[in-house]
Coordinates of N, CA and C in Angstrom, one line a residue:
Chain A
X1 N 14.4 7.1 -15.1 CA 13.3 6.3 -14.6 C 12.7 6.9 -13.4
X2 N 11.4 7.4 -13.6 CA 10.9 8.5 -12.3 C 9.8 7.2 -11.5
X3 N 9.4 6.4 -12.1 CA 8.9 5.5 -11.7 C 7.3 6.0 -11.4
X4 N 7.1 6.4 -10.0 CA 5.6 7.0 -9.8 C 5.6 8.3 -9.6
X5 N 5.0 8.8 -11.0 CA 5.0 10.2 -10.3 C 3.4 11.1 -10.1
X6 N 3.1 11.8 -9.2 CA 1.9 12.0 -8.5 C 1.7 13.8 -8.8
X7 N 0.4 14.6 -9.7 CA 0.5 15.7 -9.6 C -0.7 15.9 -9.3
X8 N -1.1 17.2 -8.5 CA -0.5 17.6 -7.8 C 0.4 17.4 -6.8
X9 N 1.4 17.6 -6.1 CA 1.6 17.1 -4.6 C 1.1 18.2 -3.5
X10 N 0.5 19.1 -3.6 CA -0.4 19.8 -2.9 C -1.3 21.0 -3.5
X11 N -2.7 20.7 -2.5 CA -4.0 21.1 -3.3 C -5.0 21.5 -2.2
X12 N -5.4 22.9 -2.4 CA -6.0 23.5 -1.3 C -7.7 23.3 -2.1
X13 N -8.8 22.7 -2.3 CA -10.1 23.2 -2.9 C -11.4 23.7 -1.8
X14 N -12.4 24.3 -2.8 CA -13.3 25.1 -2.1 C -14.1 23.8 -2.0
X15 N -15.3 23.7 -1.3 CA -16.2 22.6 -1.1 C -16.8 22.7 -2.6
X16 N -17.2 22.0 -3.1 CA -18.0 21.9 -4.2 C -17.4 21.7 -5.3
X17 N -15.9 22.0 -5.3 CA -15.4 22.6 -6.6 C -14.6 21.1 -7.0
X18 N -14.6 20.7 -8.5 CA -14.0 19.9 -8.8 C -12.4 19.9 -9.2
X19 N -11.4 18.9 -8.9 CA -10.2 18.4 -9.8 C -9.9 17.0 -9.9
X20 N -8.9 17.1 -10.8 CA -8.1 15.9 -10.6 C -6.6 15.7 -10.5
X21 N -6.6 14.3 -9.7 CA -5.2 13.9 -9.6 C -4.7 13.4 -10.7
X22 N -3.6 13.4 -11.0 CA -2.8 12.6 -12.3 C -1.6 11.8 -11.4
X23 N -1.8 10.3 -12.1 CA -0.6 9.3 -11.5 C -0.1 8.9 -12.9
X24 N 1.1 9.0 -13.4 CA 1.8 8.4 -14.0 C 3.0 7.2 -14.0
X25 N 3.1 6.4 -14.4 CA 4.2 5.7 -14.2 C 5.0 5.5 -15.8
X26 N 6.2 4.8 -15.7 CA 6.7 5.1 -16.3 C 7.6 3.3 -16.7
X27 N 7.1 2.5 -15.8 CA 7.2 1.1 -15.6 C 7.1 0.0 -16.8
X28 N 6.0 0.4 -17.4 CA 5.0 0.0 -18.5 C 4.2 -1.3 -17.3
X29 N 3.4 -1.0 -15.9 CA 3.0 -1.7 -15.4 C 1.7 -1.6 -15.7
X30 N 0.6 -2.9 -15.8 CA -0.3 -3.1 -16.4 C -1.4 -3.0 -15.1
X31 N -1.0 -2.8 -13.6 CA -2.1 -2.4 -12.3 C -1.8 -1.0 -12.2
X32 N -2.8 -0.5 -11.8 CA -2.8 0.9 -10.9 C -4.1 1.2 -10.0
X33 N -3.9 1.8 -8.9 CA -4.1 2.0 -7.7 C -4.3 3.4 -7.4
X34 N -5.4 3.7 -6.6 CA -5.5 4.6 -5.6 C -5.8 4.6 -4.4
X35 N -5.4 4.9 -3.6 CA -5.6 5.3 -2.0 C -5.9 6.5 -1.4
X36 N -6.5 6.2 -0.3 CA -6.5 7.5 0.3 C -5.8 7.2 1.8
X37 N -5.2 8.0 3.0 CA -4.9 8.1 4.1 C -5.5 9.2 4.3
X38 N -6.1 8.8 5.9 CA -6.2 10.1 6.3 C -5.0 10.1 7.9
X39 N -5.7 11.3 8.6 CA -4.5 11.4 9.9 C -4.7 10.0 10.8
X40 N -3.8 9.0 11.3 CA -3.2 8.4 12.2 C -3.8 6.9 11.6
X41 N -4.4 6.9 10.4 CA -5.0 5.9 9.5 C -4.1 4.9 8.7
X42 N -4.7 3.9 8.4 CA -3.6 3.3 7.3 C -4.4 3.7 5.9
X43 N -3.6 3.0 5.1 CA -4.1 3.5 3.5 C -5.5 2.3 3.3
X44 N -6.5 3.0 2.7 CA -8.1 2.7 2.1 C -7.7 2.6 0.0
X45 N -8.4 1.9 0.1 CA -8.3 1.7 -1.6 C -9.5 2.0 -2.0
X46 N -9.4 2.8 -2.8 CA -10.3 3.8 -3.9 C -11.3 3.0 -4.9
X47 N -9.9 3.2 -5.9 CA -10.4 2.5 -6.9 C -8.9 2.0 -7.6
X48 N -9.2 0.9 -8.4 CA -8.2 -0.1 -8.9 C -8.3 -0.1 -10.5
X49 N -7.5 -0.4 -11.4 CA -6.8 -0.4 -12.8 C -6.3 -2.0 -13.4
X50 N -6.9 -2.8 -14.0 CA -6.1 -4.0 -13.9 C -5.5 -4.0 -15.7
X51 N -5.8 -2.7 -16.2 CA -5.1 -2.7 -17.6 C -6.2 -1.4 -18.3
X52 N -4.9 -1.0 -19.6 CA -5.9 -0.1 -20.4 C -7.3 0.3 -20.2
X53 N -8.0 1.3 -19.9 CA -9.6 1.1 -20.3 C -10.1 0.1 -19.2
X54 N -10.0 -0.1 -18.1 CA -10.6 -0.8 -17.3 C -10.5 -0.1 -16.0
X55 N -11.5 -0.3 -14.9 CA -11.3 0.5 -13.6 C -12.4 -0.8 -12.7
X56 N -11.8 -0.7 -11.3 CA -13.0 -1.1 -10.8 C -13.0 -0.6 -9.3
X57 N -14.0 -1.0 -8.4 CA -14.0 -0.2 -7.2 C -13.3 -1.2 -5.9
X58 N -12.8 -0.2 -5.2 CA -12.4 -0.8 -4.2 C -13.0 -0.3 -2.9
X59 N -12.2 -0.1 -1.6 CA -13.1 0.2 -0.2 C -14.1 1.0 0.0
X60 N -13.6 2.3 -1.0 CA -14.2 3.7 -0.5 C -14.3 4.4 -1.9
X61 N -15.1 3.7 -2.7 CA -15.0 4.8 -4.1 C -16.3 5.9 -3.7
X62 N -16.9 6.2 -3.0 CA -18.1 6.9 -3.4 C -17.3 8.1 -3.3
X63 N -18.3 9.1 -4.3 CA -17.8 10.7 -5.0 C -16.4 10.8 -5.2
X64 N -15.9 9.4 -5.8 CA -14.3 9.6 -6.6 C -15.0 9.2 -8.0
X65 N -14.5 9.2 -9.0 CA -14.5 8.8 -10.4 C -13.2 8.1 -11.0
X66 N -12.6 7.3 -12.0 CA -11.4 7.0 -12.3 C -11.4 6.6 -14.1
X67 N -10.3 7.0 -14.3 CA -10.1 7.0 -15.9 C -9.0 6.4 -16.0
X68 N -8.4 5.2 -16.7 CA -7.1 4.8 -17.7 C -7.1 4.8 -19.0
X69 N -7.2 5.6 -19.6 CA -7.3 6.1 -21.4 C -6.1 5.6 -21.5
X70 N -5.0 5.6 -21.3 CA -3.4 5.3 -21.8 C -3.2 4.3 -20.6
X71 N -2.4 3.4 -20.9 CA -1.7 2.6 -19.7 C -1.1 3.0 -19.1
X72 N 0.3 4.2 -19.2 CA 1.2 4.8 -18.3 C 0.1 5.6 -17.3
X73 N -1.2 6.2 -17.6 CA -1.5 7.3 -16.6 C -2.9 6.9 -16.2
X74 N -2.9 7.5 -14.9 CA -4.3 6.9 -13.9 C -5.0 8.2 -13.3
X75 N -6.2 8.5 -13.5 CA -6.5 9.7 -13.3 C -7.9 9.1 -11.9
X76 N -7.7 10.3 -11.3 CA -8.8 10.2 -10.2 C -9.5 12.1 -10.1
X77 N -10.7 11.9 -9.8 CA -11.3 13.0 -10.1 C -12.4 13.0 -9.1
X78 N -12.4 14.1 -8.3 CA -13.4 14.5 -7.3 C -14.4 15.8 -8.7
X79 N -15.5 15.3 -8.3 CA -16.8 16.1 -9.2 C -17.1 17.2 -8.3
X80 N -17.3 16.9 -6.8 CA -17.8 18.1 -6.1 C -17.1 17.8 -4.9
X81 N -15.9 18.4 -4.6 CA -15.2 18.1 -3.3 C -15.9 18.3 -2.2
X82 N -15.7 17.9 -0.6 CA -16.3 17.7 0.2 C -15.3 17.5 1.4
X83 N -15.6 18.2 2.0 CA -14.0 18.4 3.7 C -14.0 16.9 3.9
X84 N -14.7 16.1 4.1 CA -14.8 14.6 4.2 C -13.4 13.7 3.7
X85 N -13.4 14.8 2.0 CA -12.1 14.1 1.3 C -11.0 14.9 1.4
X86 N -10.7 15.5 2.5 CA -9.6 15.9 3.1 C -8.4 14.6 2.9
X87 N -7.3 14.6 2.9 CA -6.7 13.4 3.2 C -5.8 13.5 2.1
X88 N -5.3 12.1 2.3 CA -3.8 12.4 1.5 C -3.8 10.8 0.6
X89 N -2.9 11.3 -0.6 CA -3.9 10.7 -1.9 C -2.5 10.0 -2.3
X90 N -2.6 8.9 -2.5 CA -1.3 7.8 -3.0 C -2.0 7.1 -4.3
X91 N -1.3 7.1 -4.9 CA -1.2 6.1 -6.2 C -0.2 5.5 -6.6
X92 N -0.5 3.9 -6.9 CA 0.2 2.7 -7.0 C 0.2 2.0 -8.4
X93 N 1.4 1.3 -8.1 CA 1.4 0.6 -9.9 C 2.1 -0.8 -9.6
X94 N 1.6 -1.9 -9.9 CA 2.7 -3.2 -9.9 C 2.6 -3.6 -11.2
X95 N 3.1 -4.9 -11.6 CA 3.2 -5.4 -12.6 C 2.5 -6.8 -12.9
X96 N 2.7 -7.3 -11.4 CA 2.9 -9.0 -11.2 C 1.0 -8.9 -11.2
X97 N 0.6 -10.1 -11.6 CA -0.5 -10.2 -11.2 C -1.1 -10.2 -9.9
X98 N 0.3 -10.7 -9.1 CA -0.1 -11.2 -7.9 C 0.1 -9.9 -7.1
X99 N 0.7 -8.8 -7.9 CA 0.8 -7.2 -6.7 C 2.1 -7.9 -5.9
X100 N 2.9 -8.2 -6.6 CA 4.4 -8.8 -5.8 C 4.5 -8.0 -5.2
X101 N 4.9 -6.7 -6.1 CA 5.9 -5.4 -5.7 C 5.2 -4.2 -6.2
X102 N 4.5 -3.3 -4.8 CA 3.8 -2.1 -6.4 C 4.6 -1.4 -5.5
X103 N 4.6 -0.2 -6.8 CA 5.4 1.5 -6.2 C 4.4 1.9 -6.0
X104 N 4.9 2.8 -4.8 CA 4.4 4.0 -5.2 C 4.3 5.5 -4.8
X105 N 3.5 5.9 -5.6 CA 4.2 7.6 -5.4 C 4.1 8.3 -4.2
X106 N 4.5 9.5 -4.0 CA 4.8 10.1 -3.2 C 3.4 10.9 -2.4
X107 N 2.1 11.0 -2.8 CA 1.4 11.6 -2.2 C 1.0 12.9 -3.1
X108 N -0.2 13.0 -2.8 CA -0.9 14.8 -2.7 C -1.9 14.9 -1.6
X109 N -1.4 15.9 -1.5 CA -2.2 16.4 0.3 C -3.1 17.4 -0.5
X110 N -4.3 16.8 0.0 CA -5.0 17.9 -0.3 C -6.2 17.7 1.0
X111 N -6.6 19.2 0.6 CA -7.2 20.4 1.5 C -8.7 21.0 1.0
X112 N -9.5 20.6 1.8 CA -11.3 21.0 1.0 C -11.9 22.0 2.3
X113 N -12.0 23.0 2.0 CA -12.2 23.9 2.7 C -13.8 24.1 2.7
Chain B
X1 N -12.7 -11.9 3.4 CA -11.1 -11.7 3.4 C -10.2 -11.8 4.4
X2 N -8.9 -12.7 4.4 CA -8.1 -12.6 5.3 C -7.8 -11.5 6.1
X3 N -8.0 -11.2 7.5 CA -7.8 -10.0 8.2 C -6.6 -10.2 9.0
X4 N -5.8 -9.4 9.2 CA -4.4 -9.5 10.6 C -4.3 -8.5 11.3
X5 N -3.5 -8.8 12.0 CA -4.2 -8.3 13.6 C -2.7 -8.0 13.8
X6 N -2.0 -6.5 14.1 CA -0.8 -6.4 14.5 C -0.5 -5.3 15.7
X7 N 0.2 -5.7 16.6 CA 0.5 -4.8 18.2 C 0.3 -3.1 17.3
X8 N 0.3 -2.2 18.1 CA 0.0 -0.9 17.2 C 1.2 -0.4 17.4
X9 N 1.6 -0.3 18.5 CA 3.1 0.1 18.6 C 4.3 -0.5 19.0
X10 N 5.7 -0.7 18.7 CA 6.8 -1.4 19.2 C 7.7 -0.2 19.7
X11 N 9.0 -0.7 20.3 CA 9.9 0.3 20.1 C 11.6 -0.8 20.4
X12 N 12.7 -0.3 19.3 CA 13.5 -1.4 19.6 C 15.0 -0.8 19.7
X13 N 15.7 -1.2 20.0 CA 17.1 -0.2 20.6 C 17.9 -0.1 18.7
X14 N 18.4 0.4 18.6 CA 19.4 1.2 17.6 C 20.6 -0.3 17.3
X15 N 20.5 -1.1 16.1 CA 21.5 -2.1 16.1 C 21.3 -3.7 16.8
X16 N 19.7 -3.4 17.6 CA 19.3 -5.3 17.7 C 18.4 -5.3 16.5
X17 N 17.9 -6.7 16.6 CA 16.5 -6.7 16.0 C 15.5 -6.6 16.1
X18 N 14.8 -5.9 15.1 CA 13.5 -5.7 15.6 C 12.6 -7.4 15.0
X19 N 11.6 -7.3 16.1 CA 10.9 -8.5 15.3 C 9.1 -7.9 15.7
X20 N 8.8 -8.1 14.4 CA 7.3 -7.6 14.2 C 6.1 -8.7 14.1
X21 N 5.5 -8.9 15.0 CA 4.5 -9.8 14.9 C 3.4 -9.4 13.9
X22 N 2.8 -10.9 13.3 CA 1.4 -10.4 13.0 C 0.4 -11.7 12.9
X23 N -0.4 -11.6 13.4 CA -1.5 -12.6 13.5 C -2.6 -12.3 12.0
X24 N -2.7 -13.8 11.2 CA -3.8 -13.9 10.2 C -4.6 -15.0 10.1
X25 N -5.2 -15.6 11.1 CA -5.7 -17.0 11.7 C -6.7 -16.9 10.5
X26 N -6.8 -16.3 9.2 CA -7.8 -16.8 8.8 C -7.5 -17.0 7.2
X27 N -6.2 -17.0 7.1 CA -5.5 -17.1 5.7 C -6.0 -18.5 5.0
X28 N -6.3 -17.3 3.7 CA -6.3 -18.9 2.3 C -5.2 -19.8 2.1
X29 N -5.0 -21.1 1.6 CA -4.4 -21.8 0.9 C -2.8 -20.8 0.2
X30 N -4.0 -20.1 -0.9 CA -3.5 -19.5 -1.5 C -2.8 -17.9 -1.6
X31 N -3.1 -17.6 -0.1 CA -2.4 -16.5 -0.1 C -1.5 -15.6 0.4
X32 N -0.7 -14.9 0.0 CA 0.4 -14.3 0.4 C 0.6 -13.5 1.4
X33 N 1.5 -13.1 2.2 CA 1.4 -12.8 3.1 C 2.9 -11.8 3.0
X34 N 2.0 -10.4 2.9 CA 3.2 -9.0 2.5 C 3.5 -8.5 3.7
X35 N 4.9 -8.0 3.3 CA 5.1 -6.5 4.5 C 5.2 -5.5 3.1
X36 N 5.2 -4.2 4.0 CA 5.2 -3.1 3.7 C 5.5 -1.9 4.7
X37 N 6.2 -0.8 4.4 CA 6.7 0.4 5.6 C 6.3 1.4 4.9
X38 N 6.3 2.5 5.8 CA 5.6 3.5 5.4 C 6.7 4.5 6.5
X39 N 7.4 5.8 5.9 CA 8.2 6.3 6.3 C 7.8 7.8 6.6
X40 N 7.3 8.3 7.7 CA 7.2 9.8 7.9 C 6.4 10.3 6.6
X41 N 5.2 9.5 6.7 CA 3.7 10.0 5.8 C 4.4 9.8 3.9
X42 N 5.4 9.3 3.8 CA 5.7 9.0 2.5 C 5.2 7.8 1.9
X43 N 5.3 7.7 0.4 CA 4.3 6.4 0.1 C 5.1 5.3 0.5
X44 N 4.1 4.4 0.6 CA 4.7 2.7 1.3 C 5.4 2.1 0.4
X45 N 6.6 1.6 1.1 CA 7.9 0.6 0.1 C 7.5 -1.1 0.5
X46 N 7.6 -1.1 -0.8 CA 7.5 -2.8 0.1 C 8.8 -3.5 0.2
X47 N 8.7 -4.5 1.3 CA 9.4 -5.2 2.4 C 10.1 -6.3 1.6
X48 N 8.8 -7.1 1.8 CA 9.6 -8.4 1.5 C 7.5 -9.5 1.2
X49 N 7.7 -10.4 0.7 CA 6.8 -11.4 0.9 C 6.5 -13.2 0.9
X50 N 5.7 -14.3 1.8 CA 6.3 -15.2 1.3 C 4.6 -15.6 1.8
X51 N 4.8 -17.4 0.9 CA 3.6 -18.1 0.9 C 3.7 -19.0 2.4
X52 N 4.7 -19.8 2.2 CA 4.8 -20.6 3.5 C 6.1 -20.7 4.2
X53 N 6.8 -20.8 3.2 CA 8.7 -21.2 3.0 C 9.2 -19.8 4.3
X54 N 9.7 -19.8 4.8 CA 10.9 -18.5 5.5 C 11.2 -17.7 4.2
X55 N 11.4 -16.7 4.2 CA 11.9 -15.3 2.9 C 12.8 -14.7 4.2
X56 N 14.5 -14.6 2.7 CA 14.8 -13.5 3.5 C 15.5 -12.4 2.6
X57 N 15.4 -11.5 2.1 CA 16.1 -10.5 1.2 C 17.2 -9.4 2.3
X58 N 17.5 -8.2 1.2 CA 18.6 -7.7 1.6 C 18.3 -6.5 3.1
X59 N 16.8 -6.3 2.6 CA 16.1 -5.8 4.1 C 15.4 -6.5 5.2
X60 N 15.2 -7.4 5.0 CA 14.5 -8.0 6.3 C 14.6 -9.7 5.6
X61 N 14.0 -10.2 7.1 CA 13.6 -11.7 6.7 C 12.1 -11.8 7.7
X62 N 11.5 -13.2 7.1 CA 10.1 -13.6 7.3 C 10.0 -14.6 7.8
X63 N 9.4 -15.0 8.7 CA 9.0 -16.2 9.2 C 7.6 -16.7 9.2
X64 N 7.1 -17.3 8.8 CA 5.6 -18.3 8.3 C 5.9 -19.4 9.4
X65 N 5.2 -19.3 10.6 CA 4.5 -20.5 11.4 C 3.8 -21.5 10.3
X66 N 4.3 -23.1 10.7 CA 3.6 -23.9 9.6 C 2.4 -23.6 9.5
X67 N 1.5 -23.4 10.4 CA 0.1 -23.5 10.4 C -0.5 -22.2 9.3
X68 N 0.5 -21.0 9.3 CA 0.1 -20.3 8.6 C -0.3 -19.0 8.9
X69 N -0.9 -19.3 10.0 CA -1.7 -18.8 11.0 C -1.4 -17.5 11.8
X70 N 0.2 -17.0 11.6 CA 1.2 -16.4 12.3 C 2.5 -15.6 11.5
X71 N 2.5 -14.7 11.6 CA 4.4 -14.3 11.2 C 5.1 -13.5 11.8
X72 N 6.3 -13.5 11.5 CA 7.6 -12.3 12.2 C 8.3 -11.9 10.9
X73 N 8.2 -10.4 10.9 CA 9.1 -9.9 10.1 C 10.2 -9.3 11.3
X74 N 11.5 -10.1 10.6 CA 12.6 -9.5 11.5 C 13.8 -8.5 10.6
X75 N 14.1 -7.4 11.3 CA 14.9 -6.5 10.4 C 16.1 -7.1 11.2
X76 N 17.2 -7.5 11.1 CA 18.4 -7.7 11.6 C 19.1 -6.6 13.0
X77 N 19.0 -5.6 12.4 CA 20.1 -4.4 13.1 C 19.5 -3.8 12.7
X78 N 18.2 -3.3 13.9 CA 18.1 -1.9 13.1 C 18.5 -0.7 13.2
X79 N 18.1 0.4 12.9 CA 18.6 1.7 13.0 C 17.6 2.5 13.0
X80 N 18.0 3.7 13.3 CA 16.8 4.8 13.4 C 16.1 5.4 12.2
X81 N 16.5 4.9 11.1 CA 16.2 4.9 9.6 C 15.2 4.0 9.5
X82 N 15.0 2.9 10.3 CA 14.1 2.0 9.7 C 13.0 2.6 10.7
X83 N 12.7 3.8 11.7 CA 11.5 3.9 12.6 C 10.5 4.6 11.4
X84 N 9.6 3.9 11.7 CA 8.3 3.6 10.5 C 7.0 2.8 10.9
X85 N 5.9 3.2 10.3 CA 4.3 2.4 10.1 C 4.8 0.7 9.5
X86 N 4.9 -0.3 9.8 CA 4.7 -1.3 9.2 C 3.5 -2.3 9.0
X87 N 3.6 -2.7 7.8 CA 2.1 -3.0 7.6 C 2.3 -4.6 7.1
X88 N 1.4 -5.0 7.4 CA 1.1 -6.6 7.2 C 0.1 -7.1 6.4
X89 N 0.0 -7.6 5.7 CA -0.9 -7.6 4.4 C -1.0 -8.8 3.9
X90 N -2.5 -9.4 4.0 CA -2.4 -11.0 3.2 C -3.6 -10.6 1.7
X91 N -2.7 -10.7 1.0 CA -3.1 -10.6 -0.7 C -4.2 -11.2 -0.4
X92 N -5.2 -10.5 -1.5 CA -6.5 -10.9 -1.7 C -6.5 -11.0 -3.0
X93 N -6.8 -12.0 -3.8 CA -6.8 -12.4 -4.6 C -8.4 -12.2 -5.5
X94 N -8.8 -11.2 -6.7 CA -9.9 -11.3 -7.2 C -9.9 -12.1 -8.0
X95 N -10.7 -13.3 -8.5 CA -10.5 -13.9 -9.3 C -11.3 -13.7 -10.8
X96 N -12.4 -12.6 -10.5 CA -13.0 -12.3 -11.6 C -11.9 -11.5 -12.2
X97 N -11.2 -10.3 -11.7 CA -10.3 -9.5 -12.4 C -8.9 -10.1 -12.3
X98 N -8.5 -11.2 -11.9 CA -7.5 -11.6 -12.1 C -6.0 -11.0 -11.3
X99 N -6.3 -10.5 -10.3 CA -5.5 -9.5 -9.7 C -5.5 -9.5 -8.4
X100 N -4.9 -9.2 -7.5 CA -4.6 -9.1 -6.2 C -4.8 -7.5 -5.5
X101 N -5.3 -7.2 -4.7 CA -5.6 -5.8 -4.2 C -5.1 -5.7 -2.5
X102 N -4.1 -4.9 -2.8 CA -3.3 -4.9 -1.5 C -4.3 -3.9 -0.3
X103 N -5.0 -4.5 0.6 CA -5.8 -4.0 1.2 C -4.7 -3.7 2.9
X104 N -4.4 -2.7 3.1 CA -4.0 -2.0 4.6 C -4.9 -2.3 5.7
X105 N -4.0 -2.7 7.1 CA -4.6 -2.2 8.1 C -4.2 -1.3 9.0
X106 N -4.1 -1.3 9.8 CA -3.1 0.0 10.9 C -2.1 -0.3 10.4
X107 N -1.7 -1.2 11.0 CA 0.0 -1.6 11.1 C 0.6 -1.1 12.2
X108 N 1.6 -1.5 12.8 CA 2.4 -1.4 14.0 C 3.6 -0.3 13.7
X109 N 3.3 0.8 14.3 CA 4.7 1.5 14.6 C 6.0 1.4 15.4
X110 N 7.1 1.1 14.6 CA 8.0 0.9 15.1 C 9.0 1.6 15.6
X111 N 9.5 2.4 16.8 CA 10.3 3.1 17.0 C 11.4 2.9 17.5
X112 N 12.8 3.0 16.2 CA 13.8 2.9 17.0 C 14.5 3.8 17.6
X113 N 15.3 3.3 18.8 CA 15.9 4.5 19.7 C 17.2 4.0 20.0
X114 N 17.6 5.6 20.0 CA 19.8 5.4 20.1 C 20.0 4.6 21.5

């Protein structure tokens, strides 16, 4: 049981250039989450997953994108990175409606040069 | 949305308690009121949570002022394992999506020392 797992966990990009994160869980939890942190910050919410095929926005979605094609995995995608989105990238998963208890993963640091 | 308001930094000796204030004078009816830690930039664990009642699990316990208005998360004994970001969080509740969105604020650093 790996629970949340987050790839990359580190990522150097050029300005402009696009990727993506991949969050999987392994829970069978029906929420998923993204965040961002930056330095001496708390965590900002992205964008949110409340099941299959659904996304919606949260604090700071502008120039992120988000995809749930499969329930176990949560994808986040920068189209034209920007030093702005420097920061460090968490993704989360609960079950409860109410976000009792979410995991979550360990981070990707990434770097937009 | 419910907002709280927590000291930015603490510091507590190795083996008392720590006790973590948090002010949310503007909480729903209906909503919960989380902890969460956050360990040397690792992703956040959660704590513990309660609506009004005291909570207490195997890591910490909670206190809810009747009014609501107020809490203490207390860790028993701590230790230098527990120095960490703690965060205070009153569920927000969407009710178009049916879900709760755990929204962060600073949170209080807590530093324990030998």
């Amino acid at each position: 049981n790996a629970g949340v797992t987050q790839t990359p966990k580190f990522r150097v990009l050029k300005t402009g250039q696009s990727m993506t994160l991949l969050c999987a869980q392994d829970m069978n939890h029906e929420y998923m989450y993204w965040y961002r942190q930056d330095p001496g910050m708390g965590l900002r919410l992205i964008h949110y997953s409340v099941g299959e095929g659904t996304t919606a926005k949260g604090e700071v979605p502008d120039g992120y994108n988000v995809s749930r094609l499969k329930k176990q995995n949560f994808l986040l995608g920068l189209e034209s990175a920007a030093p702005s989105q420097t920061s460090v990238y968490f993704c989360a998963s609960s079950y409860s409606k109410r976000n009792t208890e979410a995991f979550f993963g360990q981070g990707t640091r990434l770097t937009v040069v | 949305d419910a907002k709280t308001t927590q000291p930015t930094s603490m510091d507590c000796a190795e083996g008392r308690a720590a006790n973590l204030p948090c002010n949310h004078s503007t909480i729903s009816g209906n909503e919960y009121v989380y902890w969460y830690r956050q360990i040397h930039s690792q992703g956040p664990q959660y704590i513990i949570h309660g609506l009004k009642n005291n909570e207490t699990n195997e890591m910490a316990s909670l206190i809810i002022t009747e009014d609501r208005k107020s809490s203490t998360l207390i860790l028993p004994h701590a230790t230098l394992r527990d120095t960490a970001v703690y965060y205070c969080i009153v569920l927000i509740r969407e009710y178009a999506s049916n879900t709760g969105k755990l929204i962060f604020g600073q949170g209080t650093t807590l530093q324990v020392k030998p």
